[in-house]
Structure formats: structure tokens, C-alpha cells
Coordinates of N, CA, C and O in Angstrom, one line a residue:
M1023 N -108.2 21.2 70.8 CA -106.8 21.1 71.5 C -105.8 20.7 70.6 O -104.8 21.0 70.5
L1024 N -106.1 19.9 69.7 CA -105.3 19.3 68.6 C -105.0 20.4 67.8 O -103.8 20.5 67.2
K1025 N -105.6 21.4 67.4 CA -105.3 22.6 66.6 C -104.0 23.3 67.3 O -103.1 23.6 66.6
A1026 N -104.2 23.4 68.6 CA -103.0 24.1 69.3 C -101.8 23.4 69.2 O -100.7 23.9 69.0
F1027 N -101.9 22.0 69.2 CA -100.5 21.2 69.2 C -100.0 21.4 67.7 O -98.7 21.5 67.5
Y1028 N -100.8 21.3 66.8 CA -100.4 21.5 65.4 C -99.7 22.9 65.0 O -98.8 23.1 64.6
S1029 N -100.5 23.8 65.6 CA -100.0 25.3 65.3 C -98.7 25.3 66.1 O -97.9 26.0 65.4
S1030 N -98.6 24.8 67.4 CA -97.1 25.1 67.9 C -96.2 24.4 67.3 O -95.0 24.6 67.3
A1031 N -96.6 23.1 66.8 CA -95.6 22.4 66.1 C -95.0 23.0 64.8 O -93.9 23.0 64.5
T1032 N -95.8 23.6 64.2 CA -95.5 24.4 62.9 C -94.4 25.6 63.3 O -93.5 26.0 62.6
G1033 N -94.9 26.2 64.4 CA -94.1 27.3 64.9 C -92.6 26.9 65.3 O -91.7 27.4 65.1
R1034 N -92.5 25.7 65.9 CA -91.4 24.9 66.3 C -90.4 24.7 65.2 O -89.2 25.0 65.1
R1035 N -91.1 24.1 64.2 CA -90.4 23.7 63.0 C -89.9 25.0 62.4 O -88.7 25.1 61.7
A1036 N -90.5 26.0 62.2 CA -90.2 27.4 61.7 C -89.0 27.7 62.4 O -87.8 28.4 61.7
Q1037 N -89.0 27.9 63.7 CA -87.9 28.3 64.6 C -86.8 27.3 64.3 O -85.7 27.9 64.4
E1038 N -86.8 26.2 64.2 CA -85.8 25.1 63.9 C -85.0 25.5 62.5 O -83.9 25.7 62.5
L1039 N -85.9 26.0 61.5 CA -85.5 26.3 60.2 C -84.6 27.6 60.3 O -83.5 27.7 59.6
L1040 N -85.0 28.4 61.0 CA -84.6 29.8 61.3 C -83.2 29.7 61.9 O -82.2 30.3 61.5
I1041 N -83.1 28.8 62.9 CA -81.8 28.6 63.7 C -80.9 28.0 62.7 O -79.7 28.3 62.7
D1042 N -81.2 26.8 61.9 CA -80.4 26.3 60.8 C -79.8 27.2 60.0 O -78.6 27.3 59.7
N1043 N -80.7 28.2 59.4 CA -80.2 29.2 58.6 C -79.3 30.2 59.2 O -78.2 30.5 58.5
T1044 N -79.5 30.5 60.4 CA -78.6 31.4 61.2 C -77.3 30.7 61.4 O -76.4 31.2 61.3
A1045 N -77.2 29.5 61.8 CA -76.1 28.7 62.0 C -75.2 28.6 60.6 O -74.0 28.8 60.7
N1046 N -76.0 28.5 59.5 CA -75.3 28.4 58.2 C -74.7 29.7 57.9 O -73.6 29.7 57.5
N1047 N -75.3 30.7 58.3 CA -74.9 32.2 58.1 C -73.6 32.4 58.9 O -72.5 32.9 58.4
L1048 N -73.6 31.9 60.2 CA -72.4 32.0 61.0 C -71.3 31.4 60.6 O -70.0 31.6 60.6
A1049 N -71.5 29.9 60.2 CA -70.4 29.0 59.9 C -69.8 29.5 58.7 O -68.5 29.2 58.4
N1050 N -70.4 30.4 57.8 CA -69.8 30.8 56.4 C -69.4 32.1 56.6 O -69.0 32.7 55.5
V1051 N -69.4 32.7 57.6 CA -69.1 34.3 57.8 C -67.7 34.6 57.1 O -67.5 35.7 56.6
N1052 N -66.8 33.8 57.2 CA -65.5 34.1 56.7 C -65.1 33.4 55.4 O -64.0 33.3 54.8
T1053 N -66.1 32.6 54.8 CA -66.1 32.1 53.4 C -66.0 33.2 52.3 O -66.9 34.0 52.4
S1054 N -65.0 33.2 51.5 CA -64.8 34.1 50.5 C -66.1 34.1 49.6 O -66.2 33.0 49.2
G1055 N -66.6 35.3 49.3 CA -67.7 35.2 48.4 C -69.2 34.9 49.0 O -70.0 35.0 48.2
F1056 N -69.2 34.2 50.2 CA -70.5 34.0 50.7 C -71.4 35.1 50.9 O -71.0 36.3 51.5
K1057 N -72.7 34.9 50.8 CA -73.6 35.9 50.8 C -74.6 35.1 51.7 O -75.3 34.2 51.6
R1058 N -75.1 35.9 52.8 CA -76.1 35.4 53.8 C -77.3 35.2 53.3 O -77.7 35.8 52.2
K1059 N -78.1 34.3 53.8 CA -79.6 34.2 53.4 C -80.6 34.7 54.5 O -80.2 34.6 55.8
H1060 N -81.7 34.9 54.0 CA -82.7 35.5 55.1 C -84.0 34.5 54.9 O -84.4 34.2 53.6
M1061 N -84.5 33.9 55.9 CA -85.7 33.1 55.8 C -87.0 34.0 55.7 O -87.0 35.0 56.3
N1062 N -87.9 33.4 54.9 CA -89.3 34.1 54.7 C -90.4 33.1 55.2 O -90.3 31.9 54.8
F1063 N -91.2 33.6 56.0 CA -92.3 32.7 56.3 C -93.7 33.2 56.2 O -93.8 34.5 55.7
A1064 N -94.7 32.4 56.1 CA -96.2 32.9 55.8 C -97.2 32.1 56.7 O -96.8 31.0 57.2
D1065 N -98.3 32.8 57.0 CA -99.3 32.3 57.7 C -99.8 31.0 57.0 O -99.9 31.0 55.8
L1066 N -100.3 30.1 57.5 CA -101.1 29.0 57.1 C -102.5 29.5 57.1 O -103.0 30.5 57.7
I1067 N -103.4 28.6 56.6 CA -105.0 28.9 56.5 C -105.5 29.4 57.9 O -105.2 28.7 58.7
Y1068 N -106.5 30.3 57.9 CA -107.1 30.6 59.1 C -108.5 29.9 59.1 O -109.1 29.9 58.1
D1069 N -109.0 29.6 60.3 CA -110.3 29.0 60.3 C -111.1 30.1 60.9 O -111.1 30.4 62.0
T1070 N -112.2 30.4 60.1 CA -113.2 31.5 60.7 C -114.1 30.8 61.6 O -115.0 30.1 61.0
Q1071 N -114.1 31.2 62.9 CA -115.1 30.9 63.7 C -116.4 31.7 63.6 O -117.5 31.3 63.7
V1072 N -116.1 33.0 63.6 CA -117.2 34.0 63.5 C -116.8 35.0 62.6 O -115.8 35.6 62.5
A1073 N -117.6 35.1 61.4 CA -117.4 36.1 60.3 C -117.5 37.5 60.7 O -118.5 37.8 61.5
P1074 N -116.7 38.4 60.2 CA -116.9 39.8 60.7 C -118.1 40.3 59.9 O -118.5 39.8 58.8
G1075 N -118.9 41.1 60.7 CA -120.2 41.7 59.9 C -121.3 40.7 60.1 O -122.5 40.9 59.7
S1076 N -121.1 39.5 60.8 CA -122.3 38.7 61.2 C -123.1 39.3 62.3 O -122.8 40.0 62.9
A1077 N -124.4 38.8 62.1 CA -125.4 39.2 63.2 C -125.1 38.7 64.6 O -124.6 37.6 64.9
A1078 N -125.2 39.7 65.6 CA -125.2 39.3 67.0 C -126.4 38.8 67.5 O -127.3 39.1 66.9
A1079 N -126.3 38.4 68.9 CA -127.6 38.1 69.4 C -128.6 39.2 69.7 O -129.7 39.1 69.7
N1080 N -128.2 40.4 69.8 CA -128.9 41.5 70.3 C -129.4 42.4 69.0 O -129.8 43.4 69.3
G1081 N -129.4 41.8 67.9 CA -129.7 42.4 66.7 C -128.6 43.3 66.1 O -128.8 44.0 65.1
Q1082 N -127.4 43.4 66.8 CA -126.3 44.3 66.1 C -125.6 43.2 65.3 O -125.7 42.2 65.1
F1083 N -124.5 44.0 64.6 CA -123.6 43.4 63.7 C -122.2 43.4 64.5 O -121.8 44.4 65.0
R1084 N -121.4 42.4 64.4 CA -120.1 42.3 64.9 C -119.1 42.9 64.1 O -119.1 42.6 62.7
P1085 N -118.5 43.9 64.6 CA -117.5 44.6 63.7 C -116.2 43.8 63.3 O -115.6 43.9 62.3
V1086 N -115.9 42.8 64.1 CA -114.8 42.0 63.9 C -115.2 40.5 64.0 O -116.1 40.4 64.9
G1087 N -114.6 39.6 63.5 CA -114.8 38.2 63.7 C -113.8 37.5 64.6 O -112.9 38.0 65.1
I1088 N -113.9 36.2 64.5 CA -112.8 35.4 65.2 C -112.3 34.4 64.2 O -112.9 33.7 63.5
Q1089 N -111.1 34.5 64.0 CA -110.1 33.8 63.2 C -109.1 33.0 64.0 O -108.5 33.8 64.6
I1090 N -109.0 31.8 63.8 CA -107.9 31.1 64.5 C -107.0 30.5 63.5 O -107.3 29.8 62.5
G1091 N -105.7 30.9 63.6 CA -104.7 30.5 62.6 C -104.4 28.9 62.8 O -104.4 28.4 63.9
S1092 N -103.7 28.3 61.7 CA -103.3 27.1 61.7 C -101.8 27.0 61.9 O -101.2 26.0 61.8
G1093 N -101.1 28.0 62.0 CA -99.6 28.0 62.1 C -98.8 28.7 61.0 O -99.5 29.8 60.4
V1094 N -97.5 28.3 60.9 CA -96.7 29.1 60.0 C -95.9 28.1 59.3 O -95.7 26.9 59.5
R1095 N -95.4 28.5 58.1 CA -94.5 27.7 57.3 C -93.5 28.5 56.6 O -93.5 29.7 56.2
A1096 N -92.4 27.9 56.3 CA -91.2 28.5 55.6 C -91.8 28.8 54.1 O -92.1 27.6 53.5
V1097 N -91.4 29.9 53.4 CA -91.8 29.9 52.1 C -90.6 29.9 51.2 O -90.6 29.9 50.0
G1098 N -89.4 30.2 51.7 CA -88.1 30.4 51.0 C -87.1 31.0 51.7 O -87.2 31.7 52.8
T1099 N -85.9 31.1 51.0 CA -84.8 31.8 51.3 C -84.4 32.8 50.3 O -84.5 32.6 49.2
A1100 N -84.1 34.1 50.9 CA -83.6 35.1 49.9 C -82.1 35.4 50.2 O -81.7 35.7 51.4
G1101 N -81.3 35.4 49.2 CA -79.9 35.8 49.4 C -79.9 37.4 49.7 O -80.5 38.2 48.9
I1102 N -79.0 37.6 50.4 CA -78.7 39.0 50.9 C -77.5 39.4 49.9 O -76.3 39.1 50.4
F1103 N -77.5 40.3 49.0 CA -76.3 40.5 48.2 C -75.7 42.0 48.3 O -75.2 42.6 47.4
S1104 N -75.8 42.4 49.7 CA -75.3 43.7 49.9 C -73.6 43.5 49.6 O -73.1 42.5 49.9
Q1105 N -73.0 44.7 49.5 CA -71.5 44.6 49.4 C -70.9 44.4 50.7 O -71.1 44.9 51.7
G1106 N -69.9 43.4 50.7 CA -69.1 43.1 52.0 C -67.9 44.1 52.0 O -67.7 45.0 51.1
T1107 N -67.1 43.9 53.0 CA -65.8 44.5 53.0 C -64.7 44.1 52.2 O -64.4 42.9 52.6
P1108 N -64.2 44.6 51.2 CA -63.1 44.0 50.6 C -61.9 44.1 51.5 O -61.5 44.8 52.3
T1109 N -61.1 42.8 51.2 CA -60.0 42.6 52.0 C -58.6 42.4 51.2 O -58.7 41.9 50.2
E1110 N -57.7 43.2 51.6 CA -56.4 43.2 50.7 C -55.7 41.9 51.1 O -55.4 41.6 52.3
T1111 N -55.4 41.0 50.1 CA -54.7 39.7 50.3 C -53.2 39.7 50.0 O -52.5 38.9 50.5
G1112 N -52.9 40.7 49.0 CA -51.4 40.9 48.6 C -51.3 39.8 47.4 O -50.2 39.8 47.0
I1113 N -52.3 39.0 47.0 CA -52.3 38.0 45.9 C -52.8 38.7 44.7 O -53.9 39.3 44.7
D1114 N -51.9 38.8 43.7 CA -52.4 39.6 42.4 C -53.6 38.9 41.7 O -54.2 39.5 40.8
T1115 N -53.7 37.7 41.9 CA -55.0 37.1 41.1 C -56.3 37.1 41.9 O -57.3 36.6 41.5
N1116 N -56.2 37.6 43.2 CA -57.5 37.7 43.9 C -58.2 39.1 43.6 O -57.5 40.0 43.4
M1117 N -59.6 39.1 43.4 CA -60.3 40.1 42.9 C -61.4 40.2 43.7 O -61.9 39.4 44.4
A1118 N -62.1 41.5 43.6 CA -63.4 41.7 44.2 C -64.2 42.5 43.3 O -63.8 43.3 42.6
I1119 N -65.5 42.3 43.6 CA -66.4 43.2 42.8 C -67.0 44.2 43.6 O -67.5 44.1 44.6
E1120 N -67.1 45.5 43.0 CA -67.7 46.6 43.7 C -68.9 46.8 42.9 O -69.1 46.9 41.8
G1121 N -70.0 46.8 43.8 CA -71.4 46.9 43.3 C -72.0 45.6 42.8 O -71.7 44.6 43.4
D1122 N -72.9 45.7 41.8 CA -73.6 44.5 41.3 C -72.7 43.7 40.5 O -71.9 44.2 39.8
G1123 N -73.0 42.4 40.3 CA -72.5 41.5 39.5 C -71.8 40.3 40.2 O -71.8 40.0 41.1
F1124 N -71.4 39.4 39.1 CA -70.9 38.2 39.5 C -69.5 37.8 38.7 O -69.6 38.4 37.5
F1125 N -68.6 37.0 39.0 CA -67.6 36.4 38.3 C -68.3 35.4 37.5 O -69.1 34.5 38.0
R1126 N -68.0 35.2 36.1 CA -68.5 33.9 35.3 C -67.3 33.0 35.3 O -66.2 33.4 34.9
V1127 N -67.9 31.7 35.6 CA -66.8 30.6 35.5 C -67.5 29.6 34.6 O -68.7 29.5 34.5
T1128 N -66.5 28.6 33.9 CA -67.1 27.8 33.1 C -66.9 26.3 33.8 O -65.8 26.0 34.2
Q1129 N -67.9 25.6 33.9 CA -68.0 24.2 34.4 C -68.2 23.3 33.4 O -69.3 22.8 32.9
G1130 N -67.0 23.0 32.3 CA -67.2 22.2 31.3 C -67.8 23.0 30.3 O -67.6 24.0 29.7
A1131 N -69.1 22.4 29.9 CA -69.9 23.2 28.9 C -71.1 24.1 29.5 O -71.6 24.8 28.9
N1132 N -71.0 24.1 31.0 CA -71.9 25.0 31.6 C -71.2 26.1 32.0 O -70.2 26.3 32.3
I1133 N -72.0 27.3 32.4 CA -71.7 28.5 32.8 C -72.3 28.7 34.4 O -73.4 28.3 34.5
A1134 N -71.5 29.1 35.2 CA -71.8 29.3 36.5 C -71.4 30.8 37.0 O -70.5 31.4 36.4
Y1135 N -71.9 31.2 38.1 CA -71.6 32.6 38.6 C -71.3 32.6 40.1 O -71.9 31.8 40.7
T1136 N -70.3 33.4 40.2 CA -69.8 33.3 41.8 C -69.5 34.9 42.1 O -69.0 35.6 41.2
R1137 N -69.4 35.1 43.4 CA -68.8 36.3 43.9 C -67.6 36.2 44.6 O -66.9 37.0 45.0
D1138 N -67.1 34.8 44.5 CA -65.8 34.5 45.3 C -64.7 34.8 44.2 O -64.6 34.4 43.3
G1139 N -63.9 35.8 44.8 CA -62.7 36.4 43.8 C -61.4 35.8 44.1 O -60.4 36.4 43.8
S1140 N -61.5 34.5 44.9 CA -60.0 34.0 45.2 C -59.6 33.0 43.9 O -60.0 31.8 43.9
F1141 N -58.9 33.7 43.1 CA -58.5 33.0 41.9 C -56.9 32.7 42.0 O -56.2 33.4 42.6
T1142 N -56.6 31.5 41.1 CA -55.2 31.3 41.0 C -54.9 30.9 39.5 O -55.9 31.0 38.7
K1143 N -53.8 30.7 39.1 CA -53.5 30.2 37.7 C -53.2 28.8 37.6 O -52.6 28.2 38.5
N1144 N -53.9 28.2 36.4 CA -53.5 26.8 36.3 C -52.0 26.7 35.5 O -51.4 27.6 35.3
A1145 N -51.7 25.5 35.1 CA -50.5 25.2 34.4 C -50.4 25.9 33.1 O -49.3 26.2 32.6
Q1146 N -51.5 26.3 32.3 CA -51.6 27.0 31.1 C -51.6 28.6 31.4 O -51.6 29.2 30.3
G1147 N -51.7 29.0 32.5 CA -51.6 30.4 33.0 C -53.0 31.1 32.9 O -53.1 32.1 33.0
Q1148 N -54.1 30.1 33.0 CA -55.5 30.6 33.0 C -55.9 30.8 34.4 O -55.5 30.0 35.3
L1149 N -56.8 31.8 34.6 CA -57.4 32.0 35.9 C -58.4 30.8 36.2 O -59.3 30.6 35.4
I1150 N -58.3 30.3 37.4 CA -59.3 29.3 37.9 C -59.7 29.7 39.2 O -58.9 30.3 40.0
N1151 N -60.8 29.1 39.6 CA -61.5 29.3 40.9 C -60.8 28.2 41.9 O -60.1 27.2 41.3
A1152 N -61.2 28.2 43.0 CA -60.8 27.1 44.0 C -61.3 25.8 43.6 O -60.6 24.6 43.9
D1153 N -62.2 25.6 42.7 CA -62.9 24.3 42.3 C -62.1 23.9 41.0 O -62.4 22.9 40.5
G1154 N -61.1 24.7 40.5 CA -60.6 24.6 39.2 C -61.4 24.9 37.8 O -60.9 24.7 36.7
Y1155 N -62.4 25.7 38.0 CA -63.1 26.0 36.9 C -62.5 27.5 36.4 O -62.0 28.2 37.2
L1156 N -62.4 27.5 35.1 CA -62.0 28.7 34.4 C -62.7 30.0 34.4 O -64.0 29.8 34.7

């Protein structure tokens, strides 16, 4: 009986993560450059009660066995990088990427990548993103 509670608890937690992920996707649907995420799940270990091919009471062999699952777990999220619909903003510093690729921005000595094309110009006339990175 405790296995049933544990298995259902892992399923409930997986559904909670799926709802959280869906809520995040919905909350950011209008965020420039946002790419939705997809949750990936996997089975937990199975407990084999009766092995397939084991001997039955009547001298026959069982063609299938009995396995009881332990539940499910989240194994990761995958970004969906399909092309979105470009929107004309009328701002000459806003850009969009067609196909594969990212905009490269510098964060001090570090390099980062984004698909958000909402750029402006700083006081020196350089293109910067909303966070002020070149």
C-alpha cells in the first residue's frame, strides 16, 4: 500500500512541475525573444514481482511477467527554438533573427546569447539590450 502512495506522490509532483512550466510559458508569451520550454519525464525503477519466462505452476512458462512501477520523475526541460512570428515595431534598432542563431551580447568580460532583438542606443551610440549589455 505504501508503494501506491509513493507512486501517486511522484505523479502529483510531476504534474505540479508540468503546471509550473506551463504557467511560466503562458506568463512569458509576450516577452520579446522568449522561447517556451518542454518538460521531459522518465519512469522510476520497476519492481519485478514475476519475471517474464519464469515457470508457472502447471509446467508452462509465463510469456509476460509482472512489474510494478515506482512512479515518475522530471529529467529536464528542453527549450523549443522554433521561429516565432516577427512583429514590426517601427523602431529602427529592433531586430529579428530568421532561422537559427542568437544575438551575441557582452556582459563585461563575459559573452551571452539572446534571441531578444529589442535594442536601443546608449550615450556613445552603441547598440545595447534592455539590460544595458553591448
